[in-house]
XYZ file of C-alpha atoms in Angstrom:
502
model
C 189.332 112.255 -101.576
C 190.937 108.964 -101.988
C 192.626 106.829 -99.293
C 192.592 109.754 -96.878
C 191.550 109.356 -93.193
C 191.632 110.244 -89.616
C 192.365 108.728 -86.273
C 189.862 109.416 -83.452
C 191.842 109.053 -80.224
C 190.691 109.679 -76.697
C 192.156 111.165 -73.527
C 190.763 108.159 -71.650
C 188.832 104.874 -72.223
C 185.178 105.619 -72.792
C 185.876 109.269 -73.776
C 183.558 108.574 -76.674
C 185.765 107.434 -79.460
C 183.388 104.666 -80.725
C 180.329 106.910 -81.034
C 182.304 109.892 -82.469
C 183.909 107.532 -85.123
C 180.418 106.217 -85.909
C 178.994 109.856 -86.055
C 181.783 110.871 -88.434
C 181.178 107.877 -90.785
C 177.435 108.496 -90.803
C 178.020 112.217 -91.521
C 180.537 111.414 -94.247
C 178.368 108.789 -96.021
C 175.534 111.402 -96.031
C 177.868 113.658 -97.989
C 178.387 110.945 -100.645
C 181.762 109.880 -99.299
C 182.546 106.268 -99.463
C 183.979 105.654 -95.905
C 185.032 102.600 -93.834
C 185.769 102.295 -90.091
C 189.011 100.705 -88.729
C 190.367 99.784 -85.371
C 193.741 97.986 -85.486
C 193.322 96.339 -82.025
C 190.209 96.069 -80.095
C 189.741 94.643 -76.558
C 186.072 93.715 -76.038
C 183.817 90.901 -74.854
C 181.052 92.304 -77.229
C 181.682 90.810 -80.696
C 179.996 90.148 -83.806
C 180.336 87.612 -86.814
C 180.555 88.995 -90.264
C 178.918 87.363 -93.346
C 182.325 85.574 -94.145
C 182.301 83.984 -90.566
C 184.934 86.295 -89.038
C 184.627 87.635 -85.441
C 185.073 91.340 -84.838
C 184.206 93.841 -82.205
C 180.625 94.997 -82.024
C 181.684 98.560 -82.147
C 183.272 98.160 -85.504
C 180.098 96.321 -86.736
C 178.151 99.290 -85.524
C 180.427 101.752 -87.194
C 180.215 99.777 -90.444
C 176.373 100.119 -90.333
C 176.802 103.787 -89.725
C 178.978 103.988 -92.813
C 176.398 101.788 -94.653
C 178.851 99.134 -95.654
C 179.104 95.415 -94.688
C 181.343 94.667 -91.692
C 184.519 92.817 -92.528
C 187.490 91.393 -90.577
C 189.674 94.246 -92.253
C 188.024 96.775 -90.001
C 189.187 95.028 -86.955
C 192.089 92.676 -87.597
C 192.999 92.175 -83.915
C 190.458 91.475 -81.238
C 191.401 90.621 -77.806
C 188.700 88.877 -75.458
C 189.683 88.890 -71.848
C 189.328 85.548 -70.002
C 190.846 86.904 -66.844
C 192.630 89.993 -65.468
C 195.842 88.701 -66.822
C 195.127 86.944 -70.140
C 193.114 87.342 -73.309
C 192.251 85.319 -76.280
C 193.757 86.808 -79.434
C 191.522 86.829 -82.483
C 193.364 87.529 -85.660
C 191.516 88.364 -88.908
C 188.439 86.979 -87.158
C 189.906 83.647 -86.036
C 191.282 82.849 -82.610
C 195.010 82.265 -82.686
C 195.784 81.547 -79.037
C 195.531 82.690 -75.513
C 198.175 85.162 -74.266
C 199.119 86.893 -71.065
C 199.322 90.694 -71.180
C 203.056 90.393 -70.570
C 203.334 87.910 -73.425
C 201.319 90.093 -75.746
C 202.997 93.345 -75.152
C 206.286 91.707 -74.868
C 206.601 90.819 -78.529
C 203.413 89.421 -80.125
C 201.846 92.828 -80.427
C 204.700 94.163 -82.664
C 204.445 91.162 -84.719
C 200.999 92.014 -85.681
C 201.828 95.636 -86.823
C 202.455 94.456 -90.415
C 199.171 92.485 -90.962
C 197.217 95.354 -89.178
C 198.810 97.912 -91.610
C 197.984 95.603 -94.638
C 194.306 95.745 -93.559
C 194.299 99.373 -93.321
C 195.889 99.830 -96.714
C 193.455 97.531 -98.360
C 190.614 99.671 -96.975
C 192.471 102.843 -98.137
C 192.615 101.447 -101.629
C 188.924 100.630 -101.629
C 187.298 103.579 -99.819
C 187.435 107.284 -100.301
C 188.199 107.742 -96.537
C 188.908 105.518 -93.518
C 188.096 106.708 -90.046
C 190.180 104.937 -87.393
C 189.269 104.403 -83.769
C 192.175 104.423 -81.217
C 192.195 102.488 -78.008
C 192.497 103.906 -74.343
C 194.709 106.912 -74.681
C 197.426 107.579 -77.165
C 199.666 108.821 -74.114
C 200.003 105.384 -72.675
C 203.864 105.889 -72.624
C 204.569 102.317 -71.315
C 202.893 100.779 -74.308
C 204.050 103.215 -77.146
C 206.988 101.086 -78.380
C 204.539 98.242 -79.257
C 201.493 100.323 -80.284
C 199.392 99.204 -83.267
C 196.294 101.099 -82.578
C 196.982 104.721 -81.710
C 200.003 106.749 -82.761
C 201.694 103.818 -84.310
C 198.963 103.647 -86.912
C 198.670 107.432 -87.219
C 202.407 107.769 -87.824
C 202.625 104.927 -90.357
C 199.558 106.164 -92.286
C 200.335 109.876 -91.901
C 196.744 110.293 -90.528
C 195.741 113.441 -88.542
C 194.660 112.670 -85.075
C 191.512 114.195 -83.349
C 191.674 113.743 -79.615
C 188.162 113.410 -77.927
C 187.743 114.223 -74.251
C 184.647 113.409 -71.951
C 183.993 116.964 -70.168
C 181.235 115.178 -68.099
C 184.018 113.561 -66.068
C 185.666 116.941 -65.438
C 189.391 117.930 -66.096
C 189.121 117.846 -69.845
C 191.470 120.747 -70.376
C 194.151 119.008 -68.358
C 193.591 115.908 -70.217
C 193.965 117.474 -73.662
C 197.124 119.412 -72.736
C 198.633 116.383 -70.932
C 197.822 113.956 -73.578
C 199.618 116.173 -76.114
C 202.539 116.913 -74.009
C 203.296 113.303 -73.159
C 203.816 112.455 -76.946
C 207.174 112.544 -78.856
C 207.646 115.310 -81.204
C 206.905 113.128 -84.320
C 203.651 112.090 -82.715
C 202.616 115.539 -81.741
C 202.936 116.687 -85.228
C 199.888 114.657 -86.050
C 197.819 115.794 -83.112
C 195.538 118.099 -85.080
C 193.172 119.278 -82.403
C 190.545 118.242 -79.981
C 186.765 117.519 -79.726
C 184.906 118.038 -76.515
C 182.372 115.326 -75.782
C 179.192 115.162 -73.405
C 179.020 118.792 -72.478
C 175.993 120.110 -70.565
C 175.089 123.712 -70.455
C 175.859 126.999 -72.288
C 178.813 126.493 -74.702
C 179.686 130.195 -74.447
C 180.823 129.548 -70.950
C 183.396 127.036 -72.293
C 184.792 129.178 -75.043
C 187.366 131.087 -72.809
C 188.901 127.766 -71.816
C 189.045 126.566 -75.459
C 190.753 129.773 -76.455
C 193.312 129.321 -73.689
C 193.804 125.728 -74.696
C 194.502 126.984 -78.374
C 196.998 129.473 -76.771
C 198.751 126.705 -74.770
C 198.925 124.030 -77.571
C 198.454 125.858 -80.911
C 195.754 123.429 -81.596
C 192.025 124.175 -82.248
C 188.904 122.424 -80.934
C 186.905 121.098 -83.783
C 183.559 121.009 -81.803
C 181.731 120.707 -78.567
C 179.187 117.723 -78.610
C 176.264 117.983 -76.172
C 175.445 115.169 -73.822
C 172.998 112.985 -75.653
C 170.655 110.735 -73.685
C 169.281 107.459 -74.881
C 171.626 106.609 -77.731
C 171.956 103.051 -76.763
C 174.859 102.374 -79.184
C 176.981 99.099 -78.702
C 179.334 99.375 -75.978
C 182.832 98.020 -76.284
C 184.543 97.786 -72.867
C 181.632 96.756 -70.762
C 178.940 98.546 -68.628
C 179.768 102.157 -68.148
C 178.216 102.493 -64.657
C 178.187 100.284 -61.597
C 176.050 97.185 -62.186
C 174.127 98.009 -58.939
C 170.852 99.286 -60.330
C 172.122 99.760 -63.878
C 169.337 99.942 -66.519
C 169.562 99.726 -70.183
C 168.282 102.858 -71.732
C 165.082 102.263 -73.763
C 162.714 104.163 -75.874
C 160.505 107.030 -74.260
C 157.152 105.650 -74.960
C 154.166 104.430 -73.051
C 153.420 100.639 -72.753
C 151.007 99.375 -75.354
C 149.139 97.390 -72.700
C 148.262 97.971 -69.099
C 151.511 96.604 -67.556
C 155.152 96.702 -67.950
C 157.482 93.740 -68.069
C 160.556 93.600 -65.808
C 163.644 92.025 -67.211
C 166.492 91.174 -64.843
C 169.959 90.282 -66.606
C 172.396 88.350 -64.338
C 175.665 90.436 -64.367
C 177.855 87.298 -64.688
C 181.660 87.688 -64.721
C 183.215 88.282 -68.088
C 179.847 89.042 -69.330
C 179.848 89.083 -73.181
C 177.468 90.356 -75.849
C 175.062 91.816 -73.190
C 173.943 93.929 -76.103
C 171.612 91.036 -76.898
C 169.148 92.775 -74.407
C 169.161 96.020 -76.188
C 166.287 94.905 -78.279
C 164.164 94.172 -75.129
C 164.958 97.529 -73.777
C 163.822 99.104 -77.272
C 160.209 97.692 -76.541
C 157.874 100.262 -74.984
C 157.011 99.026 -71.415
C 160.030 96.757 -71.002
C 162.353 97.704 -68.239
C 165.746 96.101 -68.363
C 168.138 96.087 -65.458
C 171.448 94.263 -64.553
C 171.409 92.494 -61.175
C 173.932 90.714 -59.069
C 171.788 89.646 -56.076
C 169.305 86.868 -55.681
C 166.655 89.063 -54.209
C 166.804 91.235 -57.334
C 165.162 88.387 -59.266
C 162.079 88.163 -57.194
C 160.025 90.756 -59.004
C 161.525 90.040 -62.478
C 159.083 88.689 -65.100
C 162.011 87.364 -67.199
C 165.563 86.540 -66.080
C 168.204 86.556 -68.726
C 171.472 84.653 -68.124
C 173.698 86.177 -70.804
C 176.832 85.172 -72.681
C 180.164 85.032 -70.912
C 183.733 84.252 -71.708
C 183.878 82.134 -68.551
C 181.063 79.733 -68.291
C 182.259 77.707 -65.371
C 183.317 80.812 -63.580
C 179.908 82.372 -64.054
C 178.400 79.269 -62.819
C 180.446 79.399 -59.623
C 179.459 83.152 -59.210
C 175.834 82.222 -59.624
C 176.034 79.618 -56.757
C 178.071 81.720 -54.520
C 175.461 84.536 -54.649
C 172.383 82.285 -54.256
C 171.227 83.246 -57.780
C 171.544 79.690 -59.021
C 169.065 78.616 -56.348
C 166.765 81.453 -57.231
C 166.885 80.439 -60.935
C 165.916 76.731 -59.892
C 162.962 78.005 -57.906
C 161.949 80.086 -60.745
C 161.928 77.059 -63.142
C 159.897 75.005 -60.684
C 157.279 77.830 -60.331
C 157.158 78.045 -64.250
C 158.656 81.632 -64.202
C 160.520 82.443 -67.517
C 164.290 82.136 -67.661
C 166.264 82.646 -70.905
C 169.852 81.483 -71.236
C 171.978 82.862 -74.173
C 175.317 81.174 -75.244
C 177.375 80.737 -72.040
C 174.116 81.355 -70.051
C 172.549 78.460 -71.946
C 175.411 76.213 -71.415
C 175.399 76.555 -67.463
C 171.609 75.937 -67.472
C 172.227 72.551 -68.714
C 173.117 69.181 -66.805
C 176.832 68.798 -67.326
C 179.776 70.816 -68.611
C 183.089 69.185 -69.735
C 185.676 72.018 -70.087
C 189.268 71.301 -70.805
C 189.462 74.477 -72.948
C 188.077 77.647 -71.523
C 188.497 77.053 -67.694
C 190.200 73.740 -67.864
C 188.070 72.707 -64.858
C 187.165 69.372 -66.359
C 183.740 67.783 -65.455
C 181.443 70.311 -63.811
C 177.709 69.860 -62.961
C 175.281 72.555 -64.398
C 172.118 73.858 -63.009
C 170.139 70.952 -64.442
C 167.348 73.124 -65.764
C 167.720 72.035 -69.311
C 168.342 68.400 -70.676
C 171.762 69.521 -72.242
C 175.285 68.362 -71.931
C 178.075 70.689 -73.061
C 181.622 69.751 -74.258
C 184.179 72.544 -74.891
C 185.877 72.159 -78.178
C 189.225 73.911 -79.233
C 187.747 75.122 -82.467
C 185.424 78.086 -81.972
C 181.973 77.981 -83.680
C 181.371 81.265 -85.623
C 178.180 81.236 -87.601
C 175.290 83.445 -88.878
C 172.290 80.942 -88.606
C 168.727 81.594 -89.722
C 165.791 79.691 -88.432
C 162.285 79.772 -86.949
C 160.863 79.983 -83.413
C 157.196 80.708 -82.261
C 156.187 80.762 -85.943
C 158.610 83.630 -86.744
C 161.674 83.917 -88.715
C 164.932 84.455 -86.505
C 168.294 85.642 -87.537
C 171.275 85.313 -85.155
C 175.033 84.767 -84.832
C 177.024 82.388 -82.882
C 180.375 82.728 -81.115
C 181.189 79.738 -78.747
C 183.675 76.918 -77.953
C 180.956 74.807 -76.128
C 179.176 72.167 -78.181
C 175.728 71.454 -76.783
C 174.263 67.898 -76.935
C 170.532 68.576 -76.596
C 168.989 65.291 -75.168
C 165.423 66.164 -74.819
C 162.965 69.170 -74.508
C 161.276 71.341 -77.191
C 163.568 72.487 -79.901
C 164.474 76.159 -79.802
C 166.968 77.839 -82.060
C 169.316 74.854 -81.951
C 168.828 74.765 -78.141
C 165.796 73.757 -76.276
C 163.007 74.826 -74.082
C 161.650 72.976 -71.056
C 158.543 74.643 -69.544
C 159.418 78.314 -68.944
C 163.349 77.819 -69.282
C 164.639 78.624 -72.641
C 168.304 78.139 -74.029
C 170.094 79.051 -77.147
C 173.614 79.636 -78.474
C 172.116 82.295 -80.738
C 173.091 85.929 -80.021
C 171.007 88.707 -81.659
C 167.822 86.620 -81.923
C 165.896 89.135 -80.129
C 166.552 91.717 -82.716
C 164.127 89.808 -85.021
C 161.004 91.872 -84.437
C 158.269 89.182 -84.991
C 160.047 86.700 -82.866
C 160.747 89.234 -80.069
C 157.078 90.210 -79.911
C 155.938 86.639 -79.827
C 158.458 85.718 -77.080
C 157.407 88.597 -74.886
C 153.856 87.639 -75.283
C 154.783 84.149 -73.941
C 156.653 85.732 -71.088
C 153.751 88.145 -70.244
C 151.340 85.153 -70.089
C 153.645 83.104 -67.866
C 154.069 86.231 -65.553
C 150.340 87.038 -65.521
C 151.110 90.498 -66.883
C 148.675 92.568 -68.997
C 151.660 93.518 -71.276
C 151.190 93.926 -74.952
C 154.115 94.234 -77.214
C 153.921 97.384 -79.431
C 152.830 96.235 -82.946
C 155.279 98.563 -84.867
C 158.599 98.591 -82.943
C 161.416 97.971 -85.528
C 164.716 97.470 -83.829
C 166.609 97.945 -87.080
C 164.744 101.317 -87.728
C 165.579 102.343 -84.203
C 169.165 101.546 -84.655
C 169.276 103.621 -87.803
C 167.639 106.441 -86.011
C 170.313 106.342 -83.285
C 172.927 106.376 -85.932
C 171.541 109.304 -87.656
C 171.503 111.078 -84.271
C 175.264 110.546 -84.145
C 175.732 111.902 -87.568
C 173.467 114.949 -86.621
C 175.733 115.598 -83.560
C 178.713 115.913 -85.804
C 176.802 117.856 -88.503
C 175.398 120.261 -85.959
C 178.146 120.615 -83.366
C 181.428 120.146 -85.097
C 183.160 122.353 -87.684
C 182.453 120.020 -90.479
C 184.326 122.169 -93.109
C 187.460 122.013 -91.043
C 186.991 118.423 -90.274
C 186.643 117.669 -93.897
C 189.950 119.500 -94.638
C 191.545 117.672 -91.915
C 190.556 114.339 -93.487
C 191.529 115.359 -96.922
C 194.752 117.248 -96.148
C 196.092 115.961 -93.106
C 197.378 117.548 -89.861
C 198.130 121.182 -90.222
C 201.756 122.167 -90.764
C 204.079 123.573 -88.135
C 202.106 122.456 -85.149
C 204.057 123.536 -82.091
C 205.918 121.045 -79.796
C 204.535 120.966 -76.219
C 207.143 119.996 -73.656
C 208.205 117.688 -72.126
C 207.274 115.182 -74.851
C 207.730 111.514 -74.460
C 210.187 110.449 -71.746
């Protein structure tokens, strides 16, 4: 196997492409295959900084971990970071190159990126035994096919077979499989090798007649039926999958080490980015993490987290409109813990000067930290290492805002005043010793008899989750057939399903 691969497409967004890609990567590497993930174009507010200082989607960083390789900009050459409903920042090879409207991007810029995207894929193919590509949305977005650089455009150029994933938990999966195939041009249909059912609950034998009929209708087999798996907690790409009202981060099923639990409320600010920061909190036994959008939901919280956002000024306005800003001020006065991360740190400061992100100019912050923020056109991308609360901390930075810290106790290049903490560092809570020390401080301030578990390792938990994804593929997919697909390409003489692309 050399330079072979597979494109994992989906009938819809959130069909499970990211986790299936990660699962296949973990399964392959356990078979001794040198494998890399790839996504030509990603749209996400959850991103990561590689060791060379490039920004890529967190989903691809997670898939690289599944493949046991170092994340690289080659694995996600184009990243779109929405700044509004109509425009996104375009990140090329890990660096921002401009802000474009959807019309401007799909109207010409996207096609111009096809060549560098394919160059990245070819570099990976020359280095690895196999490349597992993740598509975006659906390959049957017929209005976008002409400029496609992530679905069938990639598959056809690389002659990769395509496995289409469908979420049966939503219903209508047979219609989705058939319709996705039937809306593609003949040349694209030739690469649609078959299907993978995701999130199935119940007796799989009840599904088999439908799979047989699907095979009869399309001439394509189903390569597996993956069961619904609870508690994976793998990095999400497009945002929270459920309504923010009452959404809770999945956590480990283990009793608290102490007598109390800790309640963490995460402000669900607009354009929330890297909310995966709180996954490490949810991994602690006895810590309950929920996303909130009303001031009254902060009342019983022991810790409030104001997360990163691609729109700091917009998030600040949102907090004020909902009364959450006033609630945060009251918490600070009462000595109740608040943690601001990246954009959340910036809006806790005294003043924001923004002629870059929102172009709002001079804006007053919440005044909870002695910090003044100026937005620079150059984006800071870094992988800092430091110490806090006597523990080593590793993090990563992704921000345009430059913070001038005027006073307070130093804290991870930010500061702390009383029970209010602020830092630009994402990922700091994944450092086990620091997370435990921080939670002890929070528990003491909240008057809770909470004790962090002494042996929780976020890294080990993440590895266990990735192994579970590999197990799902190994146990519920036809891995022999999947390997033949990766090595040999799509089966010959797959039938054309009318009507094809319009």
